[in-house]
Amino acid sequence: MAATRPMTPMDLLKFNPCNLDHLTETYNIGFYLDYFTRWPNLCKVIEGENGQIEAYILGKVEASPKAAPAGPYDPSLKIYQKKHSNYLPWHAHITCLTVAPSARRLGHATLLSEALEQVGDEQDAWFVDLFVRVENEAAIKLYKKMGYRLATRDGTELVLTGSSYSIYRRITDYYNDGADAFDMRKPLKRDKQRKTVRPNGENIKVDPSEVW
């Protein structure tokens, strides 16, 4: 039976099967080591009975290095819904979530993302977010099944289809090859009114410099 455990530097020698998909980003060793050092509880693998890495996640909890532009962050304030809607408050972020092709449809992605969401709640984060290539239809479909669905507006009420994930914005030229990314977001327990999401996020384009 597969088991979840913390990811370690030694796993970098055997996680290649998870990165076979050409849309999966592979980083330099220093990048991974930085995550292991700073956010060890947000870096996990699922290891099969044969010792092979079947899935892994890298995550972090952070906020914009800039001070909140309008006093303490409150997503219910209009200034944070409009003028400063791109400001990033304290939140959890999924940097990488990858499942080996041979281990897909086993619930690994859901298990790992839920573990990160739990840490986000424990650290009083507002939401969890992740970036995904707009052309990566398989990943977007997966995230929607996990709850990363579009939001719609019914009158003045924000109604979330399925569970509480949505596309918050489209970041243009985000990747090195010029591809755009969707920023997909799920409110956590701290955001009781679900004010950190918005409808039609796939149509709201921002420059990478505006992300922070």
mmCIF file of N, CA and C in Angstrom, residues 84-157:
data_model
loop_
_atom_site.group_PDB
_atom_site.id
_atom_site.type_symbol
_atom_site.label_atom_id
_atom_site.label_comp_id
_atom_site.label_asym_id
_atom_site.label_seq_id
_atom_site.Cartn_x
_atom_site.Cartn_y
_atom_site.Cartn_z
ATOM 1 N N HIS A 84 -6.774 47.094 -5.300
ATOM 2 C CA HIS A 84 -5.654 46.271 -4.833
ATOM 3 C C HIS A 84 -6.025 44.783 -4.828
ATOM 4 N N SER A 85 -6.757 44.361 -5.851
ATOM 5 C CA SER A 85 -7.208 42.966 -5.909
ATOM 6 C C SER A 85 -6.068 41.979 -6.144
ATOM 7 N N ASN A 86 -4.906 42.478 -6.595
ATOM 8 C CA ASN A 86 -3.782 41.586 -6.847
ATOM 9 C C ASN A 86 -2.847 41.449 -5.642
ATOM 10 N N TYR A 87 -3.139 42.167 -4.580
ATOM 11 C CA TYR A 87 -2.309 42.042 -3.375
ATOM 12 C C TYR A 87 -2.458 40.626 -2.799
ATOM 13 N N LEU A 88 -1.335 40.053 -2.387
ATOM 14 C CA LEU A 88 -1.351 38.695 -1.834
ATOM 15 C C LEU A 88 -1.207 38.727 -0.313
ATOM 16 N N PRO A 89 -2.263 38.382 0.410
ATOM 17 C CA PRO A 89 -2.180 38.313 1.873
ATOM 18 C C PRO A 89 -1.566 36.977 2.291
ATOM 19 N N TRP A 90 -1.539 36.691 3.563
ATOM 20 C CA TRP A 90 -1.019 35.431 4.084
ATOM 21 C C TRP A 90 -1.825 34.277 3.474
ATOM 22 N N HIS A 91 -1.138 33.391 2.761
ATOM 23 C CA HIS A 91 -1.828 32.315 2.059
ATOM 24 C C HIS A 91 -0.902 31.116 1.867
ATOM 25 N N ALA A 92 -1.473 29.984 1.560
ATOM 26 C CA ALA A 92 -0.707 28.790 1.222
ATOM 27 C C ALA A 92 -0.642 28.683 -0.298
ATOM 28 N N HIS A 93 0.470 28.185 -0.799
ATOM 29 C CA HIS A 93 0.657 28.097 -2.250
ATOM 30 C C HIS A 93 1.180 26.720 -2.626
ATOM 31 N N ILE A 94 0.550 26.104 -3.622
ATOM 32 C CA ILE A 94 1.036 24.836 -4.170
ATOM 33 C C ILE A 94 1.969 25.175 -5.325
ATOM 34 N N THR A 95 3.250 24.984 -5.111
ATOM 35 C CA THR A 95 4.236 25.287 -6.144
ATOM 36 C C THR A 95 4.295 24.179 -7.181
ATOM 37 N N CYS A 96 4.208 22.948 -6.729
ATOM 38 C CA CYS A 96 4.286 21.817 -7.636
ATOM 39 C C CYS A 96 3.471 20.662 -7.070
ATOM 40 N N LEU A 97 2.635 20.074 -7.901
ATOM 41 C CA LEU A 97 1.842 18.901 -7.533
ATOM 42 C C LEU A 97 1.857 17.972 -8.731
ATOM 43 N N THR A 98 2.551 16.853 -8.599
ATOM 44 C CA THR A 98 2.785 15.975 -9.736
ATOM 45 C C THR A 98 2.521 14.519 -9.374
ATOM 46 N N VAL A 99 1.866 13.820 -10.289
ATOM 47 C CA VAL A 99 1.577 12.401 -10.109
ATOM 48 C C VAL A 99 2.152 11.634 -11.294
ATOM 49 N N ALA A 100 2.835 10.529 -11.020
ATOM 50 C CA ALA A 100 3.388 9.704 -12.091
ATOM 51 C C ALA A 100 2.247 9.162 -12.957
ATOM 52 N N PRO A 101 2.444 9.073 -14.269
ATOM 53 C CA PRO A 101 1.384 8.559 -15.151
ATOM 54 C C PRO A 101 0.832 7.209 -14.714
ATOM 55 N N SER A 102 1.680 6.348 -14.182
ATOM 56 C CA SER A 102 1.246 5.006 -13.775
ATOM 57 C C SER A 102 0.433 5.002 -12.490
ATOM 58 N N ALA A 103 0.385 6.157 -11.784
ATOM 59 C CA ALA A 103 -0.308 6.212 -10.491
ATOM 60 C C ALA A 103 -1.470 7.190 -10.496
ATOM 61 N N ARG A 104 -1.930 7.581 -11.662
ATOM 62 C CA ARG A 104 -3.030 8.538 -11.734
ATOM 63 C C ARG A 104 -4.377 7.862 -11.484
ATOM 64 N N ARG A 105 -5.352 8.689 -11.106
ATOM 65 C CA ARG A 105 -6.712 8.227 -10.781
ATOM 66 C C ARG A 105 -6.746 7.356 -9.528
ATOM 67 N N LEU A 106 -5.786 7.579 -8.644
ATOM 68 C CA LEU A 106 -5.765 6.866 -7.364
ATOM 69 C C LEU A 106 -6.054 7.798 -6.192
ATOM 70 N N GLY A 107 -6.313 9.073 -6.487
ATOM 71 C CA GLY A 107 -6.607 10.035 -5.422
ATOM 72 C C GLY A 107 -5.387 10.671 -4.798
ATOM 73 N N HIS A 108 -4.210 10.457 -5.394
ATOM 74 C CA HIS A 108 -2.980 10.994 -4.803
ATOM 75 C C HIS A 108 -2.981 12.526 -4.765
ATOM 76 N N ALA A 109 -3.399 13.162 -5.859
ATOM 77 C CA ALA A 109 -3.379 14.625 -5.916
ATOM 78 C C ALA A 109 -4.294 15.222 -4.865
ATOM 79 N N THR A 110 -5.459 14.635 -4.689
ATOM 80 C CA THR A 110 -6.403 15.132 -3.682
ATOM 81 C C THR A 110 -5.832 14.971 -2.291
ATOM 82 N N LEU A 111 -5.233 13.816 -2.023
ATOM 83 C CA LEU A 111 -4.652 13.554 -0.702
ATOM 84 C C LEU A 111 -3.561 14.562 -0.359
ATOM 85 N N LEU A 112 -2.676 14.833 -1.306
ATOM 86 C CA LEU A 112 -1.578 15.755 -1.056
ATOM 87 C C LEU A 112 -2.062 17.195 -0.920
ATOM 88 N N SER A 113 -3.007 17.601 -1.766
ATOM 89 C CA SER A 113 -3.501 18.983 -1.684
ATOM 90 C C SER A 113 -4.264 19.207 -0.385
ATOM 91 N N GLU A 114 -5.015 18.219 0.059
ATOM 92 C CA GLU A 114 -5.750 18.359 1.320
ATOM 93 C C GLU A 114 -4.799 18.476 2.507
ATOM 94 N N ALA A 115 -3.663 17.794 2.434
ATOM 95 C CA ALA A 115 -2.667 17.903 3.504
ATOM 96 C C ALA A 115 -2.117 19.320 3.580
ATOM 97 N N LEU A 116 -1.891 19.932 2.417
ATOM 98 C CA LEU A 116 -1.403 21.309 2.397
ATOM 99 C C LEU A 116 -2.479 22.275 2.883
ATOM 100 N N GLU A 117 -3.719 22.035 2.491
ATOM 101 C CA GLU A 117 -4.814 22.892 2.951
ATOM 102 C C GLU A 117 -4.945 22.849 4.467
ATOM 103 N N GLN A 118 -4.722 21.695 5.045
ATOM 104 C CA GLN A 118 -4.803 21.566 6.499
ATOM 105 C C GLN A 118 -3.747 22.417 7.182
ATOM 106 N N VAL A 119 -2.534 22.414 6.634
ATOM 107 C CA VAL A 119 -1.474 23.256 7.197
ATOM 108 C C VAL A 119 -1.837 24.726 7.027
ATOM 109 N N GLY A 120 -2.416 25.072 5.872
ATOM 110 C CA GLY A 120 -2.844 26.450 5.655
ATOM 111 C C GLY A 120 -3.850 26.899 6.701
ATOM 112 N N ASP A 121 -4.796 26.024 7.022
ATOM 113 C CA ASP A 121 -5.782 26.350 8.063
ATOM 114 C C ASP A 121 -5.113 26.491 9.421
ATOM 115 N N GLU A 122 -4.173 25.604 9.717
ATOM 116 C CA GLU A 122 -3.476 25.658 11.004
ATOM 117 C C GLU A 122 -2.690 26.954 11.165
ATOM 118 N N GLN A 123 -2.208 27.493 10.041
ATOM 119 C CA GLN A 123 -1.423 28.724 10.081
ATOM 120 C C GLN A 123 -2.268 29.961 9.740
ATOM 121 N N ASP A 124 -3.578 29.792 9.753
ATOM 122 C CA ASP A 124 -4.519 30.899 9.589
ATOM 123 C C ASP A 124 -4.347 31.616 8.257
ATOM 124 N N ALA A 125 -4.102 30.857 7.195
ATOM 125 C CA ALA A 125 -3.991 31.434 5.856
ATOM 126 C C ALA A 125 -5.379 31.749 5.304
ATOM 127 N N TRP A 126 -5.433 32.718 4.404
ATOM 128 C CA TRP A 126 -6.713 33.113 3.823
ATOM 129 C C TRP A 126 -7.189 32.116 2.765
ATOM 130 N N PHE A 127 -6.246 31.584 1.984
ATOM 131 C CA PHE A 127 -6.613 30.679 0.892
ATOM 132 C C PHE A 127 -5.406 29.852 0.461
ATOM 133 N N VAL A 128 -5.656 28.880 -0.393
ATOM 134 C CA VAL A 128 -4.603 28.134 -1.081
ATOM 135 C C VAL A 128 -4.703 28.498 -2.555
ATOM 136 N N ASP A 129 -3.563 28.716 -3.191
ATOM 137 C CA ASP A 129 -3.611 28.939 -4.627
ATOM 138 C C ASP A 129 -2.524 28.145 -5.335
ATOM 139 N N LEU A 130 -2.641 28.085 -6.653
ATOM 140 C CA LEU A 130 -1.662 27.400 -7.495
ATOM 141 C C LEU A 130 -1.732 28.002 -8.876
ATOM 142 N N PHE A 131 -0.654 27.847 -9.643
ATOM 143 C CA PHE A 131 -0.613 28.316 -11.020
ATOM 144 C C PHE A 131 -0.562 27.101 -11.944
ATOM 145 N N VAL A 132 -1.294 27.172 -13.050
ATOM 146 C CA VAL A 132 -1.318 26.078 -14.020
ATOM 147 C C VAL A 132 -1.349 26.662 -15.422
ATOM 148 N N ARG A 133 -0.639 26.040 -16.336
ATOM 149 C CA ARG A 133 -0.646 26.499 -17.726
ATOM 150 C C ARG A 133 -2.062 26.454 -18.283
ATOM 151 N N VAL A 134 -2.454 27.487 -18.988
ATOM 152 C CA VAL A 134 -3.822 27.542 -19.514
ATOM 153 C C VAL A 134 -4.076 26.435 -20.530
ATOM 154 N N GLU A 135 -3.002 25.924 -21.169
ATOM 155 C CA GLU A 135 -3.188 24.861 -22.154
ATOM 156 C C GLU A 135 -3.124 23.463 -21.526
ATOM 157 N N ASN A 136 -2.839 23.405 -20.242
ATOM 158 C CA ASN A 136 -2.737 22.103 -19.571
ATOM 159 C C ASN A 136 -4.137 21.640 -19.160
ATOM 160 N N GLU A 137 -4.887 21.207 -20.145
ATOM 161 C CA GLU A 137 -6.287 20.849 -19.917
ATOM 162 C C GLU A 137 -6.442 19.689 -18.945
ATOM 163 N N ALA A 138 -5.510 18.741 -18.987
ATOM 164 C CA ALA A 138 -5.598 17.593 -18.084
ATOM 165 C C ALA A 138 -5.478 18.036 -16.629
ATOM 166 N N ALA A 139 -4.535 18.942 -16.364
ATOM 167 C CA ALA A 139 -4.344 19.418 -14.997
ATOM 168 C C ALA A 139 -5.534 20.260 -14.540
ATOM 169 N N ILE A 140 -6.030 21.122 -15.431
ATOM 170 C CA ILE A 140 -7.181 21.961 -15.073
ATOM 171 C C ILE A 140 -8.390 21.092 -14.770
ATOM 172 N N LYS A 141 -8.575 20.050 -15.561
ATOM 173 C CA LYS A 141 -9.682 19.117 -15.324
ATOM 174 C C LYS A 141 -9.519 18.447 -13.968
ATOM 175 N N LEU A 142 -8.280 18.061 -13.643
ATOM 176 C CA LEU A 142 -8.002 17.445 -12.341
ATOM 177 C C LEU A 142 -8.335 18.407 -11.210
ATOM 178 N N TYR A 143 -7.881 19.650 -11.326
ATOM 179 C CA TYR A 143 -8.109 20.628 -10.264
ATOM 180 C C TYR A 143 -9.593 20.937 -10.092
ATOM 181 N N LYS A 144 -10.328 20.941 -11.207
ATOM 182 C CA LYS A 144 -11.768 21.169 -11.101
ATOM 183 C C LYS A 144 -12.438 20.027 -10.340
ATOM 184 N N LYS A 145 -11.962 18.802 -10.563
ATOM 185 C CA LYS A 145 -12.509 17.667 -9.823
ATOM 186 C C LYS A 145 -12.192 17.796 -8.335
ATOM 187 N N MET A 146 -11.056 18.424 -8.045
ATOM 188 C CA MET A 146 -10.656 18.630 -6.657
ATOM 189 C C MET A 146 -11.369 19.830 -6.050
ATOM 190 N N GLY A 147 -12.140 20.543 -6.891
ATOM 191 C CA GLY A 147 -12.871 21.691 -6.383
ATOM 192 C C GLY A 147 -12.470 23.004 -7.006
ATOM 193 N N TYR A 148 -11.457 23.010 -7.881
ATOM 194 C CA TYR A 148 -11.027 24.260 -8.508
ATOM 195 C C TYR A 148 -11.940 24.595 -9.669
ATOM 196 N N ARG A 149 -13.164 25.081 -9.354
ATOM 197 C CA ARG A 149 -14.146 25.358 -10.390
ATOM 198 C C ARG A 149 -14.358 26.862 -10.556
ATOM 199 N N LEU A 150 -14.985 27.219 -11.645
ATOM 200 C CA LEU A 150 -15.276 28.625 -11.901
ATOM 201 C C LEU A 150 -16.354 29.133 -10.958
ATOM 202 N N ALA A 151 -16.290 30.395 -10.642
ATOM 203 C CA ALA A 151 -17.308 31.016 -9.796
ATOM 204 C C ALA A 151 -18.274 31.790 -10.690
ATOM 205 N N THR A 152 -19.529 31.846 -10.291
ATOM 206 C CA THR A 152 -20.533 32.623 -11.017
ATOM 207 C C THR A 152 -21.215 33.552 -10.034
ATOM 208 N N ARG A 153 -21.888 34.559 -10.550
ATOM 209 C CA ARG A 153 -22.543 35.513 -9.664
ATOM 210 C C ARG A 153 -24.043 35.521 -9.933
ATOM 211 N N ASP A 154 -24.809 35.347 -8.863
ATOM 212 C CA ASP A 154 -26.270 35.338 -8.955
ATOM 213 C C ASP A 154 -26.774 36.548 -8.169
ATOM 214 N N GLY A 155 -27.111 37.602 -8.890
ATOM 215 C CA GLY A 155 -27.497 38.831 -8.210
ATOM 216 C C GLY A 155 -26.276 39.402 -7.496
ATOM 217 N N THR A 156 -26.369 39.601 -6.201
ATOM 218 C CA THR A 156 -25.250 40.116 -5.423
ATOM 219 C C THR A 156 -24.561 39.012 -4.635
ATOM 220 N N GLU A 157 -25.035 37.780 -4.801
ATOM 221 C CA GLU A 157 -24.465 36.668 -4.052
ATOM 222 C C GLU A 157 -23.415 35.954 -4.893
#
